mmCIF file of C-alpha atoms in Angstrom:
data_model
loop_
_atom_site.group_PDB
_atom_site.id
_atom_site.type_symbol
_atom_site.label_atom_id
_atom_site.label_comp_id
_atom_site.label_asym_id
_atom_site.label_seq_id
_atom_site.Cartn_x
_atom_site.Cartn_y
_atom_site.Cartn_z
ATOM 1 C CA UNK U 1 -1.104 93.987 -14.979
ATOM 2 C CA UNK U 2 -4.078 96.315 -14.604
ATOM 3 C CA UNK U 3 -7.373 95.968 -16.456
ATOM 4 C CA UNK U 4 -9.605 98.961 -17.190
ATOM 5 C CA UNK U 5 -12.608 98.801 -19.529
ATOM 6 C CA UNK U 6 -11.160 95.895 -21.550
ATOM 7 C CA UNK U 7 -7.729 97.536 -21.661
ATOM 8 C CA UNK U 8 -4.576 96.256 -19.969
ATOM 9 C CA UNK U 9 -1.189 97.679 -19.022
ATOM 10 C CA UNK U 10 1.847 95.439 -19.328
ATOM 11 C CA UNK U 11 5.159 95.464 -17.470
ATOM 12 C CA UNK U 12 8.178 93.232 -16.949
ATOM 13 C CA UNK U 13 10.371 92.497 -13.968
ATOM 14 C CA UNK U 14 13.412 94.550 -14.970
ATOM 15 C CA UNK U 15 15.674 92.506 -12.670
ATOM 16 C CA UNK U 16 14.996 89.357 -14.678
ATOM 17 C CA UNK U 17 17.180 88.136 -17.528
ATOM 18 C CA UNK U 18 16.206 86.404 -20.753
ATOM 19 C CA UNK U 19 18.411 83.948 -22.638
ATOM 20 C CA UNK U 20 17.895 84.328 -26.393
ATOM 21 C CA UNK U 21 19.089 81.859 -29.018
ATOM 22 C CA UNK U 22 19.986 83.055 -32.511
ATOM 23 C CA UNK U 23 20.032 81.170 -35.808
ATOM 24 C CA UNK U 24 20.962 81.901 -39.418
ATOM 25 C CA UNK U 25 20.922 78.809 -41.622
ATOM 26 C CA UNK U 26 22.938 78.623 -44.864
ATOM 27 C CA UNK U 27 21.133 80.273 -47.758
ATOM 28 C CA UNK U 28 19.600 77.643 -50.021
ATOM 29 C CA UNK U 29 18.754 79.638 -53.136
ATOM 30 C CA UNK U 30 19.309 82.891 -54.997
ATOM 31 C CA UNK U 31 18.114 83.542 -58.519
ATOM 32 C CA UNK U 32 21.566 84.559 -59.813
ATOM 33 C CA UNK U 33 23.703 82.418 -57.478
ATOM 34 C CA UNK U 34 24.857 85.324 -55.305
ATOM 35 C CA UNK U 35 24.935 82.924 -52.349
ATOM 36 C CA UNK U 36 27.605 80.888 -54.169
ATOM 37 C CA UNK U 37 29.654 83.578 -55.903
ATOM 38 C CA UNK U 38 29.643 86.249 -53.151
ATOM 39 C CA UNK U 39 31.570 85.198 -50.031
ATOM 40 C CA UNK U 40 29.847 87.777 -47.854
ATOM 41 C CA UNK U 41 26.492 86.123 -48.541
ATOM 42 C CA UNK U 42 27.786 82.556 -48.603
ATOM 43 C CA UNK U 43 29.229 83.040 -45.106
ATOM 44 C CA UNK U 44 26.279 84.876 -43.560
ATOM 45 C CA UNK U 45 26.018 83.416 -40.047
ATOM 46 C CA UNK U 46 24.645 84.447 -36.661
ATOM 47 C CA UNK U 47 26.997 86.590 -34.556
ATOM 48 C CA UNK U 48 26.101 85.068 -31.162
ATOM 49 C CA UNK U 49 24.240 81.728 -30.974
ATOM 50 C CA UNK U 50 23.077 82.544 -27.431
ATOM 51 C CA UNK U 51 23.006 85.755 -25.389
ATOM 52 C CA UNK U 52 21.615 87.013 -22.079
ATOM 53 C CA UNK U 53 19.517 90.194 -22.068
ATOM 54 C CA UNK U 54 17.974 92.244 -19.277
ATOM 55 C CA UNK U 55 14.184 92.245 -19.375
ATOM 56 C CA UNK U 56 14.320 96.020 -19.925
ATOM 57 C CA UNK U 57 15.197 95.325 -23.574
ATOM 58 C CA UNK U 58 11.834 93.625 -24.033
ATOM 59 C CA UNK U 59 9.935 96.268 -22.053
ATOM 60 C CA UNK U 60 10.438 98.447 -25.138
ATOM 61 C CA UNK U 61 8.258 96.011 -27.088
ATOM 62 C CA UNK U 62 5.327 96.672 -24.751
ATOM 63 C CA UNK U 63 2.853 99.583 -24.967
ATOM 64 C CA UNK U 64 3.586 102.623 -22.801
ATOM 65 C CA UNK U 65 -0.084 102.894 -21.813
ATOM 66 C CA UNK U 66 -3.157 100.714 -21.509
ATOM 67 C CA UNK U 67 -4.285 99.041 -24.746
ATOM 68 C CA UNK U 68 -7.191 96.902 -25.915
ATOM 69 C CA UNK U 69 -7.075 93.784 -28.072
ATOM 70 C CA UNK U 70 -6.403 94.744 -31.688
ATOM 71 C CA UNK U 71 -4.637 98.023 -30.858
ATOM 72 C CA UNK U 72 -1.207 98.681 -32.371
ATOM 73 C CA UNK U 73 1.748 100.673 -31.038
ATOM 74 C CA UNK U 74 5.301 101.446 -32.133
ATOM 75 C CA UNK U 75 8.286 99.523 -30.750
ATOM 76 C CA UNK U 76 11.313 101.525 -29.605
ATOM 77 C CA UNK U 77 14.095 101.285 -32.168
ATOM 78 C CA UNK U 78 17.075 101.015 -29.800
ATOM 79 C CA UNK U 79 15.945 97.726 -28.235
ATOM 80 C CA UNK U 80 15.109 96.183 -31.602
ATOM 81 C CA UNK U 81 18.583 97.052 -32.887
ATOM 82 C CA UNK U 82 20.160 95.551 -29.761
ATOM 83 C CA UNK U 83 18.452 92.230 -30.479
ATOM 84 C CA UNK U 84 19.166 92.313 -34.224
ATOM 85 C CA UNK U 85 22.871 92.755 -33.471
ATOM 86 C CA UNK U 86 22.859 89.212 -32.115
ATOM 87 C CA UNK U 87 22.138 88.120 -35.690
ATOM 88 C CA UNK U 88 24.371 90.580 -37.563
ATOM 89 C CA UNK U 89 26.824 93.288 -36.462
ATOM 90 C CA UNK U 90 25.325 96.031 -38.623
ATOM 91 C CA UNK U 91 21.503 95.973 -38.716
ATOM 92 C CA UNK U 92 19.731 99.044 -40.036
ATOM 93 C CA UNK U 93 16.158 100.194 -39.603
ATOM 94 C CA UNK U 94 16.379 102.990 -42.160
ATOM 95 C CA UNK U 95 15.675 101.331 -45.483
ATOM 96 C CA UNK U 96 15.313 102.526 -49.083
ATOM 97 C CA UNK U 97 11.593 101.684 -49.132
ATOM 98 C CA UNK U 98 10.002 104.668 -47.371
ATOM 99 C CA UNK U 99 6.538 103.133 -47.230
ATOM 100 C CA UNK U 100 7.647 100.133 -45.172
ATOM 101 C CA UNK U 101 9.627 101.841 -42.415
ATOM 102 C CA UNK U 102 8.829 101.091 -38.812
ATOM 103 C CA UNK U 103 8.402 98.676 -35.948
ATOM 104 C CA UNK U 104 4.865 97.855 -34.836
ATOM 105 C CA UNK U 105 3.213 95.561 -32.301
ATOM 106 C CA UNK U 106 -0.398 94.509 -31.694
ATOM 107 C CA UNK U 107 -2.135 93.027 -28.645
ATOM 108 C CA UNK U 108 -3.655 89.824 -30.002
ATOM 109 C CA UNK U 109 -5.124 88.332 -26.822
ATOM 110 C CA UNK U 110 -5.080 88.220 -23.034
ATOM 111 C CA UNK U 111 -6.559 86.527 -19.999
ATOM 112 C CA UNK U 112 -5.956 86.874 -16.259
ATOM 113 C CA UNK U 113 -2.540 85.230 -16.587
ATOM 114 C CA UNK U 114 -1.107 85.713 -20.063
ATOM 115 C CA UNK U 115 -0.904 88.389 -22.741
ATOM 116 C CA UNK U 116 -0.147 87.494 -26.359
ATOM 117 C CA UNK U 117 1.511 90.117 -28.576
ATOM 118 C CA UNK U 118 2.234 89.936 -32.297
ATOM 119 C CA UNK U 119 4.780 92.302 -33.823
ATOM 120 C CA UNK U 120 6.508 93.075 -37.092
ATOM 121 C CA UNK U 121 9.843 94.763 -37.802
ATOM 122 C CA UNK U 122 11.419 95.778 -41.101
ATOM 123 C CA UNK U 123 15.201 95.973 -41.129
ATOM 124 C CA UNK U 124 18.193 95.143 -43.280
ATOM 125 C CA UNK U 125 21.806 94.095 -42.747
ATOM 126 C CA UNK U 126 24.645 96.169 -44.186
ATOM 127 C CA UNK U 127 27.089 93.770 -45.849
ATOM 128 C CA UNK U 128 30.613 94.462 -47.069
ATOM 129 C CA UNK U 129 29.912 95.557 -50.608
ATOM 130 C CA UNK U 130 26.140 95.478 -50.397
ATOM 131 C CA UNK U 131 23.010 94.888 -48.313
ATOM 132 C CA UNK U 132 20.626 92.107 -47.274
ATOM 133 C CA UNK U 133 16.918 92.810 -46.746
ATOM 134 C CA UNK U 134 14.677 90.107 -45.211
ATOM 135 C CA UNK U 135 11.024 90.148 -46.238
ATOM 136 C CA UNK U 136 10.129 91.017 -42.628
ATOM 137 C CA UNK U 137 10.874 90.017 -39.062
ATOM 138 C CA UNK U 138 7.631 88.540 -37.765
ATOM 139 C CA UNK U 139 7.400 88.440 -33.992
ATOM 140 C CA UNK U 140 5.546 86.800 -31.122
ATOM 141 C CA UNK U 141 5.782 87.715 -27.450
ATOM 142 C CA UNK U 142 3.903 85.991 -24.607
ATOM 143 C CA UNK U 143 3.962 87.645 -21.174
ATOM 144 C CA UNK U 144 3.104 86.011 -17.842
ATOM 145 C CA UNK U 145 1.268 88.931 -16.258
ATOM 146 C CA UNK U 146 1.198 87.365 -12.785
ATOM 147 C CA UNK U 147 5.008 87.238 -12.671
ATOM 148 C CA UNK U 148 5.837 90.074 -15.101
ATOM 149 C CA UNK U 149 8.077 87.704 -17.043
ATOM 150 C CA UNK U 150 8.565 86.605 -20.635
ATOM 151 C CA UNK U 151 7.243 83.132 -21.374
ATOM 152 C CA UNK U 152 7.942 83.073 -25.113
ATOM 153 C CA UNK U 153 9.765 85.361 -27.538
ATOM 154 C CA UNK U 154 10.281 84.780 -31.241
ATOM 155 C CA UNK U 155 11.451 87.085 -34.009
ATOM 156 C CA UNK U 156 11.996 85.402 -37.356
ATOM 157 C CA UNK U 157 11.917 85.756 -41.129
ATOM 158 C CA UNK U 158 8.927 83.715 -42.397
ATOM 159 C CA UNK U 159 9.687 80.733 -44.610
ATOM 160 C CA UNK U 160 7.957 81.975 -47.742
ATOM 161 C CA UNK U 161 9.132 80.804 -51.184
ATOM 162 C CA UNK U 162 11.404 83.852 -51.512
ATOM 163 C CA UNK U 163 12.118 85.645 -48.263
ATOM 164 C CA UNK U 164 14.921 88.118 -48.838
ATOM 165 C CA UNK U 165 16.195 90.713 -51.276
ATOM 166 C CA UNK U 166 19.934 91.385 -51.609
ATOM 167 C CA UNK U 167 22.083 93.940 -53.385
ATOM 168 C CA UNK U 168 25.706 93.407 -54.428
ATOM 169 C CA UNK U 169 26.896 96.972 -54.929
ATOM 170 C CA UNK U 170 30.351 95.900 -56.118
ATOM 171 C CA UNK U 171 28.868 94.583 -59.365
ATOM 172 C CA UNK U 172 25.776 96.808 -59.321
ATOM 173 C CA UNK U 173 23.170 94.009 -59.243
ATOM 174 C CA UNK U 174 20.341 92.782 -57.026
ATOM 175 C CA UNK U 175 19.048 89.287 -56.375
ATOM 176 C CA UNK U 176 16.304 87.496 -54.482
ATOM 177 C CA UNK U 177 16.433 84.235 -52.582
ATOM 178 C CA UNK U 178 15.456 81.894 -49.780
ATOM 179 C CA UNK U 179 16.995 81.262 -46.354
ATOM 180 C CA UNK U 180 15.288 78.521 -44.275
ATOM 181 C CA UNK U 181 15.972 80.115 -40.880
ATOM 182 C CA UNK U 182 16.795 83.588 -39.604
ATOM 183 C CA UNK U 183 15.518 83.673 -36.042
ATOM 184 C CA UNK U 184 15.827 84.830 -32.449
ATOM 185 C CA UNK U 185 13.864 82.907 -29.832
ATOM 186 C CA UNK U 186 13.505 82.350 -26.091
ATOM 187 C CA UNK U 187 11.235 80.266 -23.869
ATOM 188 C CA UNK U 188 8.429 77.899 -24.814
ATOM 189 C CA UNK U 189 4.927 78.553 -26.091
ATOM 190 C CA UNK U 190 2.330 77.529 -23.451
ATOM 191 C CA UNK U 191 -0.100 74.828 -24.583
ATOM 192 C CA UNK U 192 -3.868 75.246 -25.024
ATOM 193 C CA UNK U 193 -4.189 78.841 -23.903
ATOM 194 C CA UNK U 194 -7.737 80.160 -23.655
ATOM 195 C CA UNK U 195 -8.153 83.922 -23.719
ATOM 196 C CA UNK U 196 -10.890 86.129 -22.329
ATOM 197 C CA UNK U 197 -10.359 88.690 -25.106
ATOM 198 C CA UNK U 198 -8.763 87.908 -28.462
ATOM 199 C CA UNK U 199 -8.554 88.333 -32.201
ATOM 200 C CA UNK U 200 -7.121 85.732 -34.592
ATOM 201 C CA UNK U 201 -3.466 85.626 -35.614
ATOM 202 C CA UNK U 202 -4.543 86.593 -39.147
ATOM 203 C CA UNK U 203 -6.456 89.624 -37.881
ATOM 204 C CA UNK U 204 -3.463 90.781 -35.842
ATOM 205 C CA UNK U 205 -1.127 90.371 -38.817
ATOM 206 C CA UNK U 206 -3.571 92.312 -40.989
ATOM 207 C CA UNK U 207 -3.635 95.171 -38.470
ATOM 208 C CA UNK U 208 0.176 95.303 -38.610
ATOM 209 C CA UNK U 209 0.266 95.231 -42.414
ATOM 210 C CA UNK U 210 -1.960 98.305 -42.476
ATOM 211 C CA UNK U 211 0.601 100.112 -40.282
ATOM 212 C CA UNK U 212 3.236 99.634 -42.999
ATOM 213 C CA UNK U 213 1.616 99.648 -46.426
ATOM 214 C CA UNK U 214 -0.730 102.334 -47.718
ATOM 215 C CA UNK U 215 -1.390 100.126 -50.762
ATOM 216 C CA UNK U 216 -3.254 97.671 -48.525
ATOM 217 C CA UNK U 217 -5.936 100.281 -47.893
ATOM 218 C CA UNK U 218 -6.919 99.998 -51.551
ATOM 219 C CA UNK U 219 -9.838 97.688 -52.258
ATOM 220 C CA UNK U 220 -8.050 95.319 -54.659
ATOM 221 C CA UNK U 221 -10.266 93.012 -56.734
ATOM 222 C CA UNK U 222 -9.520 90.284 -59.333
ATOM 223 C CA UNK U 223 -9.806 91.272 -63.038
ATOM 224 C CA UNK U 224 -13.143 89.514 -63.613
ATOM 225 C CA UNK U 225 -14.725 91.305 -60.653
ATOM 226 C CA UNK U 226 -13.187 94.603 -61.754
ATOM 227 C CA UNK U 227 -14.831 94.306 -65.195
ATOM 228 C CA UNK U 228 -18.203 93.586 -63.629
ATOM 229 C CA UNK U 229 -17.936 96.527 -61.194
ATOM 230 C CA UNK U 230 -16.740 98.876 -63.949
ATOM 231 C CA UNK U 231 -19.735 97.991 -66.111
ATOM 232 C CA UNK U 232 -22.144 98.515 -63.222
ATOM 233 C CA UNK U 233 -20.632 101.846 -62.146
ATOM 234 C CA UNK U 234 -19.638 103.002 -65.663
ATOM 235 C CA UNK U 235 -16.018 103.578 -64.632
ATOM 236 C CA UNK U 236 -12.604 102.936 -66.136
ATOM 237 C CA UNK U 237 -10.399 100.120 -64.820
ATOM 238 C CA UNK U 238 -6.974 100.797 -63.339
ATOM 239 C CA UNK U 239 -4.871 97.654 -63.857
ATOM 240 C CA UNK U 240 -1.659 97.007 -61.894
ATOM 241 C CA UNK U 241 0.745 94.219 -62.901
ATOM 242 C CA UNK U 242 3.405 93.200 -60.360
ATOM 243 C CA UNK U 243 6.015 90.427 -60.123
ATOM 244 C CA UNK U 244 6.213 90.176 -56.331
ATOM 245 C CA UNK U 245 4.227 90.610 -53.123
ATOM 246 C CA UNK U 246 2.976 94.020 -52.032
ATOM 247 C CA UNK U 247 3.111 93.243 -48.310
ATOM 248 C CA UNK U 248 6.761 92.417 -47.619
ATOM 249 C CA UNK U 249 10.254 93.421 -48.759
ATOM 250 C CA UNK U 250 11.173 90.255 -50.694
ATOM 251 C CA UNK U 251 10.625 91.797 -54.103
#
């Protein structure tokens, strides 16, 4: 690790190996019972419950040059696909939603010993007769800079009320549902870390959202505030009605 004007460079010991555990729990809910009637979805399970990786796979999650807290960079696709294949044999990063393509990471915090990185990946699994799109893969990576080793790695689908979208092409229908665990993880989160430079988890996640969704750059306001502003500025109101979130793919 090298520090220059509040920026750091990050590297890993490429001779090290990382043991990653993978989990896909049975799907608990879909609106139209796809998880019951469609065998491909009912039997969705992790490919390899545990797998060894060279640290070079995770080097691709780190910035190629010095970065400051709050800065974002793109993750290399090949390494992300390698990890996703532990969950499913056919992950895909090219999705139908053009606005949400990509793999981004953000330096959340660091001190003399540790660096804390938050990342976000959008991908889907190609199923026999359809596709499965998680809302997002939210990620967390903690690096021990004194040893150039991974302390903690996690890449998971958040447990929101509805956290995936699925299409059953054979019958020409889509569905939405909830799976309690889709996750890759390694190591243990260190306790009570204090950082010299940091932003909050929420601020890091917000920085990543802005890398994916142009709609988040709009200054959205509730209807009552919109009416008040429109009266003050003598402008028309543009109303948008939606039935799902704007900031993930579970819609």
